[in-house]
Short mmCIF file of C-alpha atoms and ligand atoms in Angstrom, two decimals:
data_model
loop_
_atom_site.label_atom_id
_atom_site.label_comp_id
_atom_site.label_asym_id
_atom_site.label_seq_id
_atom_site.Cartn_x
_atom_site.Cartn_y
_atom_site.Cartn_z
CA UNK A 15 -66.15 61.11 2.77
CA UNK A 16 -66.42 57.39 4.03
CA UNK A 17 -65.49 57.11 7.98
CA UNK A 18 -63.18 54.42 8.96
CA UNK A 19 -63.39 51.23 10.56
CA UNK A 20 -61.39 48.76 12.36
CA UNK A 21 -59.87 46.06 10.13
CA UNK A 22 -61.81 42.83 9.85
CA UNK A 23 -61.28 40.17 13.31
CA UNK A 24 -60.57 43.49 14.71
CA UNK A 25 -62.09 45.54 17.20
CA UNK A 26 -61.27 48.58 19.79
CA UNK A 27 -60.99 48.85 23.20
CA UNK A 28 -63.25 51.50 24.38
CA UNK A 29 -64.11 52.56 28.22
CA UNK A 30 -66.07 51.58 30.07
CA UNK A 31 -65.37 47.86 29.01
CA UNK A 32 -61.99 48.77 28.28
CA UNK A 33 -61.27 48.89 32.28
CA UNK A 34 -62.00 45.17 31.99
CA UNK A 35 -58.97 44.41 29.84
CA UNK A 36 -56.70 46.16 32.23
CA UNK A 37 -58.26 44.35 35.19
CA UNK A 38 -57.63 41.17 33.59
CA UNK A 39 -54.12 41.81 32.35
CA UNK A 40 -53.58 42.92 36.45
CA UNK A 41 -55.15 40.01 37.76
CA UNK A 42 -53.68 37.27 35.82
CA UNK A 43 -50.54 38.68 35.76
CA UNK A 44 -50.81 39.52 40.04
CA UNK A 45 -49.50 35.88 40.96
CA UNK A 46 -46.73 35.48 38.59
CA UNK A 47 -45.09 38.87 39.81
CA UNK A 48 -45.56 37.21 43.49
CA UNK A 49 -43.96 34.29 42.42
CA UNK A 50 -40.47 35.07 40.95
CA UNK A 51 -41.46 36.18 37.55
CA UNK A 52 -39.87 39.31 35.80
CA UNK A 53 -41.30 41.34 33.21
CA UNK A 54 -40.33 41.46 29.94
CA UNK A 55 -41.36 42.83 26.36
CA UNK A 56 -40.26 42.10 23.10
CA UNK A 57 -41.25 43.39 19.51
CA UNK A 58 -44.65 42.98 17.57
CA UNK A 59 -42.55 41.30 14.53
CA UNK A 60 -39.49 39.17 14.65
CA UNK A 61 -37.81 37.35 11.73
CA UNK A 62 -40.37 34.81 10.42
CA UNK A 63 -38.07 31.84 10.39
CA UNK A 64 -37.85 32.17 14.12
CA UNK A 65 -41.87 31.55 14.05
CA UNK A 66 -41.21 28.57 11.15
CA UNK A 67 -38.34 27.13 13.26
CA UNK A 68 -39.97 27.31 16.28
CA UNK A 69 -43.59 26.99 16.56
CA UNK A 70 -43.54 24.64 13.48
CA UNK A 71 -43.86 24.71 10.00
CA UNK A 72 -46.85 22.26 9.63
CA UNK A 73 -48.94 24.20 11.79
CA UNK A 74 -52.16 26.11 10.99
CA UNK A 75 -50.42 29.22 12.99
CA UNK A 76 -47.23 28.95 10.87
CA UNK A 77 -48.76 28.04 7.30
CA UNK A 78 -52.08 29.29 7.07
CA UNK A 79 -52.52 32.71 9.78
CA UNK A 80 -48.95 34.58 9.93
CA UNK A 81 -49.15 37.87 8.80
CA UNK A 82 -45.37 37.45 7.10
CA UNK A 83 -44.38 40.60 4.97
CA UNK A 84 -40.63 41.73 3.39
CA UNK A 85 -39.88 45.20 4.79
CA UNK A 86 -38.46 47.93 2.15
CA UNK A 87 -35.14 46.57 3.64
CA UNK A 88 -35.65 42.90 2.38
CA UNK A 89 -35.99 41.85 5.87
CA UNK A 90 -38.50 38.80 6.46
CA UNK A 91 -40.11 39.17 8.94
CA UNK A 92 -43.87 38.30 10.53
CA UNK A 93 -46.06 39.87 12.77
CA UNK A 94 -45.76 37.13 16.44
CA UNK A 95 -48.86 34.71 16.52
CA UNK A 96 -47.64 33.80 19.77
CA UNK A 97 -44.78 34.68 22.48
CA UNK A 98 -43.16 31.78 23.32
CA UNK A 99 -40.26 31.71 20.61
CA UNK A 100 -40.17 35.49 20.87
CA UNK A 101 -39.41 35.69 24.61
CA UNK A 102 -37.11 32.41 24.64
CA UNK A 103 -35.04 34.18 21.55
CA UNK A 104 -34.73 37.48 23.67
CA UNK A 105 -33.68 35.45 27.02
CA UNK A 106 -31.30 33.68 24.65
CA UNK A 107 -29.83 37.02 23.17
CA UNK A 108 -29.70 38.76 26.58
CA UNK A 109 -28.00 35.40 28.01
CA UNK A 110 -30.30 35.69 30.28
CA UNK A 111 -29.63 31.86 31.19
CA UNK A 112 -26.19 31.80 31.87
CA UNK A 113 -26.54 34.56 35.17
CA UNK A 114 -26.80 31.04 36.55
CA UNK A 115 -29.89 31.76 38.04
CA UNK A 116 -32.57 28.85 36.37
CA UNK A 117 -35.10 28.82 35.85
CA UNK A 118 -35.29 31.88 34.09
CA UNK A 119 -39.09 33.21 35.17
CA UNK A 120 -40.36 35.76 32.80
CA UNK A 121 -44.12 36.95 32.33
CA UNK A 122 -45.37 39.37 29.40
CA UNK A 123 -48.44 40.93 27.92
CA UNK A 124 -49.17 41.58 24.67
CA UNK A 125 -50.65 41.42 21.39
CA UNK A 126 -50.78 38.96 18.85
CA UNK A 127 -51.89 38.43 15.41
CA UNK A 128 -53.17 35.43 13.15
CA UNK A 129 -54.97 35.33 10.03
CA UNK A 130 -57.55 33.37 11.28
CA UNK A 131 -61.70 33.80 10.21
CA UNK A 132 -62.88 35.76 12.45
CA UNK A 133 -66.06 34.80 14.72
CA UNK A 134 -67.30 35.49 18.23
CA UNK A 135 -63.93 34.92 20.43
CA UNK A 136 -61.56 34.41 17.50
CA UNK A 137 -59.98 37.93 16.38
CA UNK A 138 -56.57 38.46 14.37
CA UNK A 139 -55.87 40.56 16.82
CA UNK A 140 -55.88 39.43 20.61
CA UNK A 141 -54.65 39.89 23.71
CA UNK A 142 -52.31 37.60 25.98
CA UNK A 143 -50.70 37.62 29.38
CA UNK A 144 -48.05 34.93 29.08
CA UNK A 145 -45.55 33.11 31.50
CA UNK A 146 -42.05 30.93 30.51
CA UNK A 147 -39.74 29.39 33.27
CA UNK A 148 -36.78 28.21 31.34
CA UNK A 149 -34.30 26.50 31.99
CA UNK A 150 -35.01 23.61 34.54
CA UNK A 151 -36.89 20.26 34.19
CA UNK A 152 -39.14 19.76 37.71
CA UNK A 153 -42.53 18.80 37.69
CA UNK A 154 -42.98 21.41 40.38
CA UNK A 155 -42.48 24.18 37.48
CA UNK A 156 -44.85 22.84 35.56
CA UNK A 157 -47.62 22.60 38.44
CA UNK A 158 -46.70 26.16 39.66
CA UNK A 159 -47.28 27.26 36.50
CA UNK A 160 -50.72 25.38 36.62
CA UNK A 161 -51.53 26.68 40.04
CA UNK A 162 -51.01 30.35 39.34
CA UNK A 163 -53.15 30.68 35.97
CA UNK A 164 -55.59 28.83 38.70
CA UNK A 165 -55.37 31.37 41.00
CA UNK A 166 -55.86 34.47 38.74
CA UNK A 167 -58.91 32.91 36.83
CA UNK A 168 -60.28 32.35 40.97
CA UNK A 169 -59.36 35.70 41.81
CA UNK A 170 -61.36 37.00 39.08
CA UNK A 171 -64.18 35.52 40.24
CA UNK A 172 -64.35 32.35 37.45
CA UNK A 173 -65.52 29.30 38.70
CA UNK A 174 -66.99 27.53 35.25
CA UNK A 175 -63.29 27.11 33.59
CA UNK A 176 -61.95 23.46 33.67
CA UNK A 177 -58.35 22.56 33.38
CA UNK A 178 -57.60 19.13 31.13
CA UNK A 179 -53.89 18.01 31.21
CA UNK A 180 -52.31 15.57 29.40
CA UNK A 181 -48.11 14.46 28.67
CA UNK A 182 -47.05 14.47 25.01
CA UNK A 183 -43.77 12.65 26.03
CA UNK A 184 -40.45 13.03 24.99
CA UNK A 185 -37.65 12.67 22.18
CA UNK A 186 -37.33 9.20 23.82
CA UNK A 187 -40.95 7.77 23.32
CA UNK A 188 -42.71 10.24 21.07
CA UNK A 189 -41.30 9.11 17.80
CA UNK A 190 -42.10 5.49 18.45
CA UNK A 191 -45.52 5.83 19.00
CA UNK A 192 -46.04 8.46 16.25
CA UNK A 193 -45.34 5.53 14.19
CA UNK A 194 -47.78 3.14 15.83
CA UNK A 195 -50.08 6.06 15.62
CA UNK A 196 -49.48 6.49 11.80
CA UNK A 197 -49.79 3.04 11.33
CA UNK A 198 -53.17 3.43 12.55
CA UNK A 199 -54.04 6.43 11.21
CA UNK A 200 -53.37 5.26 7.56
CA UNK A 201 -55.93 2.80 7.52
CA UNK A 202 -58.85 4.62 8.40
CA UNK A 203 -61.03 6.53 5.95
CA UNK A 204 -59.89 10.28 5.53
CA UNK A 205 -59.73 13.35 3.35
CA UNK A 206 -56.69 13.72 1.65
CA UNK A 207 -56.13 17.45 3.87
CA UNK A 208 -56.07 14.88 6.81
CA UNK A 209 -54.37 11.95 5.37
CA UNK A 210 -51.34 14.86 4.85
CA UNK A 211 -51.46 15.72 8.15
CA UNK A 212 -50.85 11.63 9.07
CA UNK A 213 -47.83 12.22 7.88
CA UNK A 214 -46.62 15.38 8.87
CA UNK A 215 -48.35 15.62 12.49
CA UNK A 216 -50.42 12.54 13.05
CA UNK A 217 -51.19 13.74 17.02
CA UNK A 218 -53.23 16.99 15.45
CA UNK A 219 -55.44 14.11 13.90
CA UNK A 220 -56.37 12.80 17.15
CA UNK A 221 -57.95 16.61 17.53
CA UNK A 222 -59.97 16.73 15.25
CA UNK A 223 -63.07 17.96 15.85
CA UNK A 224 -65.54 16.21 13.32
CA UNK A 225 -67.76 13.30 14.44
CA UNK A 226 -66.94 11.09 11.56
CA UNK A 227 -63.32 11.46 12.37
CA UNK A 228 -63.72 10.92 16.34
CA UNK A 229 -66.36 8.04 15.31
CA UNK A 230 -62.98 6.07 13.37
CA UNK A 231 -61.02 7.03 16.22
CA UNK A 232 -61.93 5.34 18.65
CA UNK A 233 -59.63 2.22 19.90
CA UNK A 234 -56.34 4.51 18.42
CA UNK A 235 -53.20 3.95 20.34
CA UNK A 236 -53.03 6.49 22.93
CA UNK A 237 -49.88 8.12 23.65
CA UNK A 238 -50.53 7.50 27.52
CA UNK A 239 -49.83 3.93 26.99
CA UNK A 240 -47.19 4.34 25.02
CA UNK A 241 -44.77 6.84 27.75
CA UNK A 242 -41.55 6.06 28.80
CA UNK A 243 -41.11 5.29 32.44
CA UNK A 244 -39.48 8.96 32.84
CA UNK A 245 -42.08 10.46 31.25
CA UNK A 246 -44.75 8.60 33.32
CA UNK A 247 -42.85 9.13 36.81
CA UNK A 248 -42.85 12.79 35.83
CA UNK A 249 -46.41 13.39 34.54
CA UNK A 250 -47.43 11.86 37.97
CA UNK A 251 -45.64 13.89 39.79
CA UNK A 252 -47.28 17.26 38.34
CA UNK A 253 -50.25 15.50 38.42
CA UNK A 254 -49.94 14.20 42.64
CA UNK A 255 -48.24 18.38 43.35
CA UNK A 256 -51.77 19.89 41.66
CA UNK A 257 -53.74 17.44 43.48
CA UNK A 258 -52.05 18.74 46.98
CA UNK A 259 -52.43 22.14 45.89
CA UNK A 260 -56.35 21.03 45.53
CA UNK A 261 -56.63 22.39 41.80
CA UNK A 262 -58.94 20.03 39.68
CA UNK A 263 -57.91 18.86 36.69
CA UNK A 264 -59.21 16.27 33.60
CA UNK A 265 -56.68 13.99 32.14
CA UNK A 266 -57.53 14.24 28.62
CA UNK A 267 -55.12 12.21 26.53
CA UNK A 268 -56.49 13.74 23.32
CA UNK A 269 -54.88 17.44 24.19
CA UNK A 270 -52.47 17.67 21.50
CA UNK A 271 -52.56 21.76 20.81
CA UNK A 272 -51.60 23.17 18.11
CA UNK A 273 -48.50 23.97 18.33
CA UNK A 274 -45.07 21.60 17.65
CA UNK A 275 -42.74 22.32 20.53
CA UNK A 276 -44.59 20.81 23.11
CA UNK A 277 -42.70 17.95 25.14
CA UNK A 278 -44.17 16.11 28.30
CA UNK A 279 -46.95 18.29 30.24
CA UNK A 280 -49.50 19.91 28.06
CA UNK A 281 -52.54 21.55 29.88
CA UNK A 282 -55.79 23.74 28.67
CA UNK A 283 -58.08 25.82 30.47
CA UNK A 284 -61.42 25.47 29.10
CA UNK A 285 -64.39 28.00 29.71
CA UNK A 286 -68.01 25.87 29.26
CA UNK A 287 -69.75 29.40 28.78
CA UNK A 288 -67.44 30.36 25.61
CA UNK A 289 -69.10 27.87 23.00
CA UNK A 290 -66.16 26.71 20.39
CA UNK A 291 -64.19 29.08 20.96
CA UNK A 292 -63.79 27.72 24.56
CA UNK A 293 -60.15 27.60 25.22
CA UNK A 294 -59.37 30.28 27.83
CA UNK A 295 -55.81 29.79 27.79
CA UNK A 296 -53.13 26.91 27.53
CA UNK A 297 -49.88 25.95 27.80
CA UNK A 298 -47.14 23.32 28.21
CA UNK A 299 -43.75 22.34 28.66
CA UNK A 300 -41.32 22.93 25.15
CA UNK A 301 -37.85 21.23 26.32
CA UNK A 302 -36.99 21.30 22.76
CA UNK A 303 -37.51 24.49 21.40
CA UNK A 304 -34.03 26.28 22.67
CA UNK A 305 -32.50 23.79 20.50
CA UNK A 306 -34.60 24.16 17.67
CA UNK A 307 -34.02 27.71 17.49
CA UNK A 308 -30.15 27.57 17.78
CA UNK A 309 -29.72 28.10 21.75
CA UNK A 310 -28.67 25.53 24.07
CA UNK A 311 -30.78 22.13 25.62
CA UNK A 312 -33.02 24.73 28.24
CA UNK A 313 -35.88 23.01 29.10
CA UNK A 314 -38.77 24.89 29.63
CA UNK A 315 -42.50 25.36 30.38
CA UNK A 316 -45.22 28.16 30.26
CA UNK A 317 -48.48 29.81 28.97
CA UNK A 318 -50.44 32.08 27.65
CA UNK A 319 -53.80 33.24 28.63
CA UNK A 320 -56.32 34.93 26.35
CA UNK A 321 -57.23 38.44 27.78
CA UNK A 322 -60.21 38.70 24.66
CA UNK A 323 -61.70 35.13 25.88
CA UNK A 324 -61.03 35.64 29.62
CA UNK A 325 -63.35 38.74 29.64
CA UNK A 326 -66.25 37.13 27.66
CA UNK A 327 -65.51 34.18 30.28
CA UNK A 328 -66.61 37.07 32.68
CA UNK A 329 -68.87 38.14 30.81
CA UNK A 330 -70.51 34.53 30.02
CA UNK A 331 -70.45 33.97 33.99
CA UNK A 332 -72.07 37.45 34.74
CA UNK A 333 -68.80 38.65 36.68
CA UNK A 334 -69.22 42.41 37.23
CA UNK A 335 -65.34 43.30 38.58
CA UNK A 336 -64.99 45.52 41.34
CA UNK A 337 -63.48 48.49 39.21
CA UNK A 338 -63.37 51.27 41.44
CA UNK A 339 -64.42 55.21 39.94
CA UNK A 340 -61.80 56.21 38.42
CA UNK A 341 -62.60 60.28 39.80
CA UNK A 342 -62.99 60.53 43.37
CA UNK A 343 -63.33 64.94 42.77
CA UNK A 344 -65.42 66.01 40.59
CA UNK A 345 -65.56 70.44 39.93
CA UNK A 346 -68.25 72.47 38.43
CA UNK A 347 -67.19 76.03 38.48
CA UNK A 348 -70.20 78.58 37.42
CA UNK A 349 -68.57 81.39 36.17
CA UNK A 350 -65.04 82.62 34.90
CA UNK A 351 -63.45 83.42 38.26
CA UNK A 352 -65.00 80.13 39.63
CA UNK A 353 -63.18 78.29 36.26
CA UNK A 354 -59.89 79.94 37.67
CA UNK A 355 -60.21 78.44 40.95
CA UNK A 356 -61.22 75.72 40.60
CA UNK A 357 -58.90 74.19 37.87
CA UNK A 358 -56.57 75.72 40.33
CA UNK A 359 -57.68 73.28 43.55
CA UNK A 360 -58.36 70.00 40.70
CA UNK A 361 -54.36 70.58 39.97
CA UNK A 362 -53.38 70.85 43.56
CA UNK A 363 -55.51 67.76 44.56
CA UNK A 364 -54.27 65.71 41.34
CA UNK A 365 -50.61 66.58 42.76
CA UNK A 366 -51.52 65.20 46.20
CA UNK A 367 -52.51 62.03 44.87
CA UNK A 368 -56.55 62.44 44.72
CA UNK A 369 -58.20 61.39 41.44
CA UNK A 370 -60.33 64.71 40.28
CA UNK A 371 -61.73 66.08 37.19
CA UNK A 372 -62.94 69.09 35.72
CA UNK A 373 -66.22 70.21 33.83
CA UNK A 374 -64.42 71.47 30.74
CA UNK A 375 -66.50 73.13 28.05
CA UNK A 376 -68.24 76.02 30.23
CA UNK A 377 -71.43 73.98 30.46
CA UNK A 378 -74.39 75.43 32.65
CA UNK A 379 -75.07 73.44 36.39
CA UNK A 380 -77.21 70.86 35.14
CA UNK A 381 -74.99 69.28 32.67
CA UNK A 382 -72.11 69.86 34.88
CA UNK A 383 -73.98 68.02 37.35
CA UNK A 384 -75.03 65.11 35.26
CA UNK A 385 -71.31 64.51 34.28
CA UNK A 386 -70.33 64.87 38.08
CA UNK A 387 -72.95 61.62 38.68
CA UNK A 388 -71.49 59.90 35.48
CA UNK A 389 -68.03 60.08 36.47
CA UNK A 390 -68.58 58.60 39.79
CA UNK A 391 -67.03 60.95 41.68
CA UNK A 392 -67.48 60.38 45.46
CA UNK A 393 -67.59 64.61 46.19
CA UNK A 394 -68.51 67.65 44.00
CA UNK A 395 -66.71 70.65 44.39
CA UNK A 396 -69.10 73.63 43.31
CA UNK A 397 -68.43 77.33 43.01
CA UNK A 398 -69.75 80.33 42.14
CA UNK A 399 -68.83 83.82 42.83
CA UNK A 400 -71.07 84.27 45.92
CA UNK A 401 -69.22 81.94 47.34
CA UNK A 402 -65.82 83.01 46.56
CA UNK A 403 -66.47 86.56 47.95
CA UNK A 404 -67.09 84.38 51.04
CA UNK A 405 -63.71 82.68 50.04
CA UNK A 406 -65.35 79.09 50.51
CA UNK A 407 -66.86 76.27 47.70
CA UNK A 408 -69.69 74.24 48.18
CA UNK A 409 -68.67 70.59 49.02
CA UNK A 410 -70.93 67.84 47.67
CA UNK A 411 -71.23 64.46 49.22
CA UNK A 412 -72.33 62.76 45.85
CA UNK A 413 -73.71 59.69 48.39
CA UNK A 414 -75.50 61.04 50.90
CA UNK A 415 -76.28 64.03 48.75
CA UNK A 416 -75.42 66.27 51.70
CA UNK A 417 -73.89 69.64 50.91
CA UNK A 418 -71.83 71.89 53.10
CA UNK A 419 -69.63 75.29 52.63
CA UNK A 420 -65.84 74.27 53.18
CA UNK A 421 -63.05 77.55 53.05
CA UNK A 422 -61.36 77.54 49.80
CA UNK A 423 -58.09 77.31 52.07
CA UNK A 424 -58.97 73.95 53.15
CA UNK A 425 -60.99 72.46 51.09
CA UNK A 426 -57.91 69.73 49.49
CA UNK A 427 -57.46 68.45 53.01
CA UNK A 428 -60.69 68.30 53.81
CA UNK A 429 -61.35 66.07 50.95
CA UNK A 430 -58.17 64.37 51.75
CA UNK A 431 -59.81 63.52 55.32
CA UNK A 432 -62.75 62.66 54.28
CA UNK A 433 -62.04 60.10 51.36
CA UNK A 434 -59.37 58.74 53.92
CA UNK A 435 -62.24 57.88 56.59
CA UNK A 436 -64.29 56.46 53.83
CA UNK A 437 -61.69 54.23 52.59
CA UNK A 438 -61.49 52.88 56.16
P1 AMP B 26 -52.62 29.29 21.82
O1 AMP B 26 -51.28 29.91 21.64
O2 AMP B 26 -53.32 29.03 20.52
O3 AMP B 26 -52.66 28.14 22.75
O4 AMP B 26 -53.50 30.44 22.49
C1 AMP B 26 -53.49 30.70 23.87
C2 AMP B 26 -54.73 31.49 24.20
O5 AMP B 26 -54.75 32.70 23.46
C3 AMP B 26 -56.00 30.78 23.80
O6 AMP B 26 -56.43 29.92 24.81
C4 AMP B 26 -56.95 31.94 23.62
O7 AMP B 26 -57.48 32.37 24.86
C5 AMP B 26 -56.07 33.02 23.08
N1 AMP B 26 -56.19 33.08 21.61
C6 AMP B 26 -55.50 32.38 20.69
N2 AMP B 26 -55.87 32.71 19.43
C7 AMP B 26 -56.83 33.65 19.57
C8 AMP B 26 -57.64 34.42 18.66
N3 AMP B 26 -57.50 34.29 17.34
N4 AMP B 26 -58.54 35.30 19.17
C9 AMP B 26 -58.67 35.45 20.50
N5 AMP B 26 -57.95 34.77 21.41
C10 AMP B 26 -57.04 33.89 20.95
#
């Protein structure tokens, strides 16, 4: 019979690089729960119009990579590309926004599918750790935002990421220069894919990643010039806070993103050891989208950072993380009675807190011994029945290789002590 294998753009999580993942998720999401955020979780699937409404219908997410299905039921519904609308609909539905507490400051962690091609750093299924403050409109938001996905990448130990901002404006200014824009736009040689896009979402254009396109772009209207004075005075403000805060930044007036609801701040965190798949994570402010998908004017900003890309930034940068053993005990009974006893004193030390394990399987020493070293336990508990007729086991120092007899009676607090002093 055939075996099985993970779908296509798919892959597992398997230890050890698993531990990496949750390392990650803890580190990125470390700041946010210091700063006010709460954690939430919503479903893997959610009515597809909410996706269509909300992230946009002319997007590559919406049109091209949803995994949409009809249930038995005749439900629509679509597996989430992203967690934005998700976690604004369930703050909506739990009226989370009217405890008249704003902003609302949720983080989440996840996963999320798109029908994309795969390649190395693009999957159709990923990983995020996300953050959404709804609900107020303060530049400080958006640059605490900014500053904590700053943080966690530092904390992990990144240093090669770069952060390019830019302001997409607002329902005021927007519309008048996407018409300058497609003005512009129309007159320049293009395929017809891109002279549909023009006309649909002519900012995406300016994103393009083809030379011949970026050669006829140059000298298009930029939407920097084009801001309203409230949309200016605010971009400068996020931009003066980060500077205080001493986080580094690029303007990049090309950062569009590719998805609709962005309004003012936009910002991407770029990895320059990721080739094109580069973008570590990203995010911006969506004033819009409550509206959009029936709630109230809440406007809003947040992001989402790739877990998948933010370990191959590690990776790419040669980060080992400090993951500590995940055994600090390690028991090798030789012999029935010693079995008995000793899964008897790995229970009682699990109970007190110390991380032990067991050599299952009724190996012989050596084997026991080489999964004692694998696991990384600190000590090795080792018994056989000379010893228990002496009513002691053998306590291994697995560092200093040092060996000495402990009584059976003591031997969890003596671990206890000793892992204690070596902590210290
Ligand atoms: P986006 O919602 O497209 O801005 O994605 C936010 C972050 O999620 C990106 O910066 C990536 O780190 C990650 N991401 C998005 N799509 C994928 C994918 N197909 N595979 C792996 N990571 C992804």
């Amino acid at each position: 019979m055939s075996t099985f294998q993970a779908p296509k753009g798919t892959y597992d999580l398997t230890p050890p690089r698993s531990a990496k993942f949750l390392a990650v998720r803890e580190a990125i999401s470390a700041p946010l729960r210091d700063s006010g955020y709460g954690y939430i979780e919503t479903p893997g699937f959610e009515d597809v119009n909410l996706f269509a409404r909300g992230v946009g219908e002319s997007t590559d997410i919406v049109s091209k990579e949803m995994y949409a299905f009809e249930t038995r039921g005749g439900d629509k519904l679509a597996l989430r590309p992203e967690g934005t609308a998700s976690v604004l609909r369930a703050a909506l539905e739990a009226n989370l926004h009217k405890a008249g507490n704003l902003p609302v400051k949720l983080w989440y962690s996840g996963s999320y599918y798109r029908y994309e091609r795969p390649q190395a750093g693009r999957y159709r299924h990923f990983s995020q750790v996300g953050a959404e403050a709804i609900g107020a409109e303060d530049p400080a938001l958006d640059a605490e935002l900014i500053i904590l996905a700053d943080q966690a990448y530092r904390s992990l130990g990144l240093t090669e990421f770069r952060i390019l901002l830019n302001s997409l404006g607002d329902k005021e200014c927007r519309p008048a220069y996407r018409e300058v824009l497609q003005d512009f736009l129309r007159d320049l040689d293009l395929d017809e894919e891109t002279r549909r896009r023009i006309e649909i979402n002519p900012l995406r254009v300016l994103d393009d990643k083809r030379a011949d396109v970026q050669k006829q772009l140059v000298g298009a209207p930029m939407l920097r010039d084009h801001l309203c004075d409230a949309c200016k005075a605010y971009h400068e403000e996020v931009r003066v806070l980060l500077t205080a805060a001493g986080v580094v930044y690029e303007d990049d007036e090309k950062l569009v993103r590719g998805l609709d609801y962005y309004t003012r701040t936009t910002f991407e965190f770029v990895h320059d050891g990721l080739g094109s798949q580069s973008a570590v994570g990203g995010g911006g402010r969506y004033d819009g989208l409550s509206e959009m998908i029936g709630g109230p004017a809440l406007p809003s900003v947040g992001w989402a950072l790739g877990v998948d890309r933010t370990v191959l930034a590690l990776e790419a940068e040669g980060i080992e993380l400090p993951i500590p053993a995940a055994t600090s005990v390690y028991a090798v009974p030789l012999g029935e009675e010693a079995r008995r006893v000793l899964f008897g004193v790995v229970t009682q030390l699990r109970r007190e807190g110390v991380a032990a394990d067991f050599a299952f399987g009724g190996r012989g020493l050596k084997g026991a011994m080489k999964s004692a070293n694998r696991s990384g336990a600190r000590f090795t508990i080792v018994a056989g029945e000379r010893d228990l007729a002496e009513g002691n086991v053998q306590l291994k120092d697995m560092e200093s290789g040092e060996q000495e007899a402990v009584a059976l009676a003591d031997v969890t607090g003596t671990i206890r002590g000793k892992l204690s002093a070596s902590d210290g």
